[in-house]
XYZ file of C-alpha atoms in Angstrom:
340
model
C 11.583 24.655 37.301
C 12.672 21.416 38.963
C 11.315 18.256 40.559
C 10.886 19.990 43.933
C 8.560 22.565 42.350
C 6.454 19.759 40.877
C 6.269 17.962 44.235
C 5.219 21.150 46.048
C 2.527 21.997 43.496
C 1.198 18.408 43.487
C 1.251 18.136 47.268
C 3.392 14.993 47.248
C 6.941 14.091 48.168
C 9.909 14.458 45.830
C 10.318 10.674 46.057
C 6.812 10.142 44.653
C 7.512 12.419 41.682
C 10.784 10.558 41.141
C 8.920 7.242 41.086
C 6.548 8.584 38.420
C 9.572 9.441 36.265
C 11.642 6.334 36.920
C 9.180 3.584 37.874
C 5.687 4.705 36.740
C 4.204 1.221 37.171
C 4.985 1.428 40.912
C 2.707 4.453 41.429
C -1.069 4.341 41.914
C -2.828 5.346 38.651
C -4.717 8.293 40.207
C -1.554 9.667 41.826
C 0.451 9.236 38.636
C -2.216 10.987 36.562
C -2.350 13.878 39.040
C 1.434 14.368 39.024
C 1.633 14.185 35.225
C -1.131 16.780 35.027
C 0.829 19.088 37.336
C 3.966 18.611 35.227
C 2.003 19.602 32.142
C 0.509 22.683 33.819
C 3.987 23.788 34.916
C 5.446 22.908 31.502
C 7.998 20.781 33.344
C 10.196 18.613 31.116
C 12.648 16.234 32.806
C 16.276 16.365 31.747
C 16.403 12.819 30.403
C 20.114 12.918 29.633
C 20.969 13.932 33.181
C 18.504 11.356 34.481
C 20.191 8.675 32.393
C 23.648 9.586 33.659
C 22.436 9.551 37.249
C 20.775 6.153 36.871
C 23.550 4.808 34.605
C 20.879 4.103 31.979
C 20.105 5.478 28.539
C 16.357 4.809 28.533
C 16.631 2.793 25.307
C 16.525 -0.880 24.381
C 17.363 -2.449 21.017
C 15.268 -4.872 18.966
C 16.923 -6.715 16.085
C 14.640 -8.583 13.650
C 15.318 -10.432 10.363
C 12.809 -8.527 8.171
C 11.406 -5.018 8.570
C 8.573 -5.625 6.061
C 7.375 -8.922 7.563
C 4.011 -8.444 9.294
C 4.813 -11.151 11.841
C 7.960 -9.390 13.002
C 6.020 -6.152 13.221
C 3.717 -7.979 15.658
C 6.786 -8.815 17.755
C 7.839 -5.161 17.598
C 4.356 -4.101 18.735
C 4.557 -6.397 21.764
C 7.991 -5.048 22.703
C 6.882 -1.446 22.147
C 3.826 -1.838 24.380
C 6.016 -2.903 27.299
C 8.728 -0.319 26.560
C 6.150 2.479 26.436
C 4.781 1.411 29.797
C 8.328 1.626 31.163
C 8.959 5.029 29.476
C 11.649 3.497 27.251
C 12.515 4.088 23.604
C 13.301 1.325 21.087
C 16.047 1.109 18.495
C 14.608 -1.159 15.771
C 16.898 -2.645 13.110
C 16.618 -5.462 10.537
C 19.420 -7.885 9.655
C 17.943 -9.264 6.394
C 19.541 -12.554 7.498
C 23.001 -11.026 7.018
C 25.384 -12.211 9.760
C 27.832 -9.351 9.213
C 25.023 -6.812 9.320
C 23.784 -8.354 12.557
C 27.225 -8.082 14.166
C 27.541 -4.492 12.960
C 24.264 -3.549 14.617
C 25.337 -5.261 17.841
C 28.539 -3.191 17.900
C 26.429 -0.077 17.360
C 24.107 -1.010 20.231
C 27.101 -1.496 22.526
C 28.617 1.848 21.477
C 25.314 3.578 22.194
C 25.094 1.854 25.585
C 21.541 0.590 25.209
C 20.132 -0.847 28.425
C 19.097 -4.185 26.910
C 18.858 -6.083 23.621
C 16.212 -8.416 22.156
C 17.444 -10.581 19.272
C 14.998 -12.363 16.947
C 16.170 -15.492 15.046
C 19.795 -14.625 15.711
C 22.839 -16.218 14.079
C 25.159 -15.031 16.829
C 27.352 -17.525 18.626
C 27.906 -17.931 22.355
C 31.136 -15.946 22.144
C 29.257 -13.005 20.589
C 26.698 -12.971 23.403
C 29.482 -13.128 25.981
C 31.002 -9.978 24.459
C 27.661 -8.206 24.939
C 27.377 -9.413 28.520
C 30.872 -8.129 29.305
C 29.374 -4.681 28.740
C 26.686 -5.466 31.359
C 23.966 -5.384 28.699
C 21.305 -8.089 29.211
C 20.069 -10.051 26.190
C 16.829 -11.940 25.493
C 16.425 -14.177 22.441
C 13.218 -14.749 20.486
C 13.424 -17.933 18.434
C 15.445 -21.011 19.285
C 19.018 -21.547 18.152
C 20.428 -24.880 19.344
C 23.945 -23.410 19.498
C 22.838 -20.970 22.189
C 22.027 -23.022 25.280
C 21.233 -21.625 28.735
C 20.129 -18.224 27.469
C 17.083 -16.114 28.250
C 14.787 -17.326 25.512
C 11.191 -16.932 24.314
C 10.199 -19.188 21.445
C 7.581 -21.217 19.653
C 8.377 -24.695 18.335
C 8.286 -24.281 14.548
C 9.194 -27.932 13.999
C 6.219 -29.124 16.048
C 3.887 -26.581 14.428
C 4.908 -27.620 10.908
C 4.558 -31.271 11.912
C 0.994 -30.665 13.125
C 0.053 -28.942 9.855
C 1.629 -31.735 7.796
C -0.031 -34.471 9.830
C -3.384 -32.756 9.377
C -3.023 -32.776 5.580
C -2.057 -36.449 5.633
C -5.029 -37.356 7.852
C -7.379 -35.666 5.380
C -6.019 -37.983 2.699
C -3.276 -36.014 0.954
C -0.094 -37.959 0.227
C 1.530 -35.805 -2.479
C 2.345 -32.624 -0.587
C 4.501 -29.830 -1.954
C 6.248 -27.104 0.023
C 6.663 -23.418 -0.766
C 9.048 -21.712 1.626
C 10.621 -18.291 1.915
C 14.324 -17.862 1.329
C 14.230 -15.695 4.458
C 14.134 -15.862 7.440
C 16.439 -18.812 6.929
C 16.699 -20.242 10.457
C 12.951 -20.195 11.126
C 12.109 -21.819 7.790
C 14.773 -24.486 8.264
C 12.960 -25.571 11.429
C 9.612 -25.677 9.602
C 11.095 -27.810 6.821
C 12.610 -30.188 9.370
C 9.192 -30.639 10.981
C 7.586 -31.287 7.590
C 10.208 -33.801 6.420
C 10.226 -35.703 9.716
C 6.437 -36.084 9.685
C 6.375 -37.273 6.067
C 9.094 -39.791 6.879
C 7.281 -41.004 10.009
C 4.143 -41.563 7.910
C 6.092 -43.527 5.292
C 5.653 -40.860 2.612
C 8.246 -39.434 0.253
C 8.461 -35.969 -1.227
C 10.433 -35.499 -4.481
C 12.988 -32.696 -4.641
C 10.943 -30.784 -7.224
C 8.141 -30.453 -4.663
C 10.318 -28.095 -2.553
C 10.414 -24.545 -3.895
C 12.090 -21.522 -2.291
C 11.214 -17.980 -3.291
C 11.183 -14.502 -1.805
C 8.815 -14.270 1.157
C 6.197 -12.185 -0.668
C 2.956 -12.402 -2.647
C 4.996 -12.539 -5.849
C 7.232 -15.265 -4.424
C 4.239 -17.441 -3.573
C 2.733 -16.835 -7.017
C 5.958 -17.807 -8.826
C 6.538 -20.922 -6.726
C 2.956 -22.095 -7.269
C 3.385 -21.573 -11.027
C 6.318 -23.972 -11.039
C 4.539 -26.579 -8.910
C 1.417 -26.489 -11.061
C 3.501 -27.033 -14.204
C 4.868 -30.347 -12.922
C 3.710 -33.468 -14.753
C 2.263 -34.758 -11.479
C 1.373 -31.769 -9.361
C 0.900 -32.004 -5.569
C -2.510 -32.681 -4.042
C -1.761 -30.145 -1.312
C 0.797 -27.428 -0.612
C 2.275 -26.433 2.736
C 3.419 -22.790 2.632
C 5.702 -21.358 5.322
C 3.990 -17.945 5.402
C 0.472 -16.654 4.820
C 1.729 -13.947 2.458
C 3.236 -16.565 0.142
C 0.129 -18.744 0.524
C -2.084 -15.878 -0.662
C 0.117 -15.422 -3.732
C 0.002 -19.173 -4.399
C -3.804 -19.251 -4.096
C -4.108 -16.443 -6.627
C -2.076 -18.449 -9.143
C -4.259 -21.513 -8.542
C -7.421 -19.508 -9.170
C -5.981 -18.002 -12.352
C -5.176 -21.548 -13.491
C -8.810 -22.568 -13.067
C -8.184 -24.765 -10.017
C -10.673 -24.977 -7.168
C -9.412 -24.749 -3.591
C -9.635 -27.191 -1.842
C -11.452 -29.493 -4.305
C -8.565 -29.620 -6.812
C -5.671 -28.636 -4.568
C -5.423 -27.884 -0.837
C -3.393 -25.122 0.822
C -2.115 -24.623 4.373
C -0.280 -21.451 5.416
C 1.676 -20.288 8.434
C 1.202 -17.094 10.545
C -2.586 -16.653 10.826
C -2.487 -13.073 9.601
C -5.833 -11.311 10.042
C -6.459 -11.352 6.295
C -6.268 -15.165 6.212
C -9.752 -15.384 7.739
C -11.240 -13.123 5.052
C -9.969 -14.918 1.944
C -12.124 -17.104 -0.273
C -11.694 -19.838 0.655
C -10.551 -18.977 4.163
C -6.982 -20.112 4.730
C -6.085 -22.975 7.053
C -2.947 -21.778 8.803
C -0.736 -22.068 11.860
C -1.235 -19.382 14.483
C 2.149 -17.886 15.275
C 2.016 -16.000 18.613
C 4.318 -13.168 17.521
C 2.777 -10.334 19.547
C 2.782 -12.452 22.688
C 6.411 -13.475 22.150
C 7.411 -9.818 21.835
C 5.407 -8.895 24.920
C 6.852 -11.673 27.086
C 10.408 -11.154 25.804
C 10.232 -7.455 26.692
C 8.837 -8.192 30.153
C 11.630 -10.703 30.709
C 14.249 -8.195 29.558
C 13.001 -5.501 31.940
C 12.881 -8.021 34.792
C 16.553 -8.798 34.151
C 17.452 -5.107 33.851
C 15.815 -4.389 37.192
C 17.600 -7.290 38.917
C 21.262 -8.004 39.508
C 22.788 -9.649 36.431
C 24.685 -12.043 38.660
C 21.512 -13.259 40.355
C 19.372 -13.645 37.229
C 18.972 -17.259 36.108
C 18.350 -17.923 32.380
C 14.699 -18.579 31.572
C 13.362 -20.541 28.605
C 9.714 -19.775 27.816
C 7.811 -21.832 25.233
C 4.670 -20.336 23.666
C 2.636 -22.868 21.718
C 1.536 -22.391 18.113
C -1.843 -23.797 17.052
C -3.281 -25.017 13.768
C -6.304 -22.971 12.690
C -8.404 -25.241 10.476
C -10.483 -23.479 7.828
C -11.745 -24.349 4.352
C -8.577 -24.230 2.202
C -7.237 -27.569 3.473
C -10.403 -29.485 2.545
C -11.370 -30.701 6.024
C -15.088 -31.499 5.637
C -16.003 -31.001 9.303
C -14.516 -27.506 9.542
C -15.419 -25.800 6.274
C -18.001 -23.574 7.983
C -15.503 -22.102 10.456
C -15.265 -18.340 9.964
C -12.244 -17.156 11.956
């Protein structure tokens, strides 16, 4: 059984069957469905290894993220997977846990396995590292901005601006003593959020004592522990900015156990806009982080580069805006009835 048998049975050309296998998005849906049905009836299975050798491709791309358990990064992975599936590609998914040596080790592994492209999320790699990848003719797309890596294919959201918007909102409501709970990982992303927070406080003429900044593991338990320490201060904050919704949920649980009302006694703003944030009591004010869309666009960009000549492809920088989702937990009187 071969491709010619499929073409004869389907009543189409060999070239059309080849397009279904290699470029399915270039074939009319009805034609593609008909050919796939014929393949199934004939029990035809393409020799993917031979196909890869012929096309000089492996049919796999790599995605490297900081945390495998982070729901936001799983949204990125979902966006990448949706595009890869459409292109009949497989994904190698690995997590660095913010370990630079681990990241470099995975990169070496990707090169050895000759993946067709790589997407790096919140990378610590330097320009020289990316040049080594490119010498192997493997295109790279970055998700998350790293100022040391200029003129690269990049998809990002401005975490500094997003954190600044959330901070400014709390100040406008009337909060001046604002604490911060942030995850120890991912380090680069949270550094940008802290920079946005500090700059906004400074611009508004407000100070934030060192004891108001607490780092913990990015988890429910981490948020709970950090909130415990903030609430034990002699002068506790009026509001808390938390760099992830998961930590914010843990912090809110500690506040409730301490008999505090949210937002009457203390306000909370998170970051991520996880689905659960709209079902809490009170509903969590948070920053919408467009993770799925970043993964989707990064994957589309990567495949565009893979299908073009590397020499002709010009680096693209794509900004996707984050938005503040105002709900009840921040104490904004005009928006307390907002549901989602």
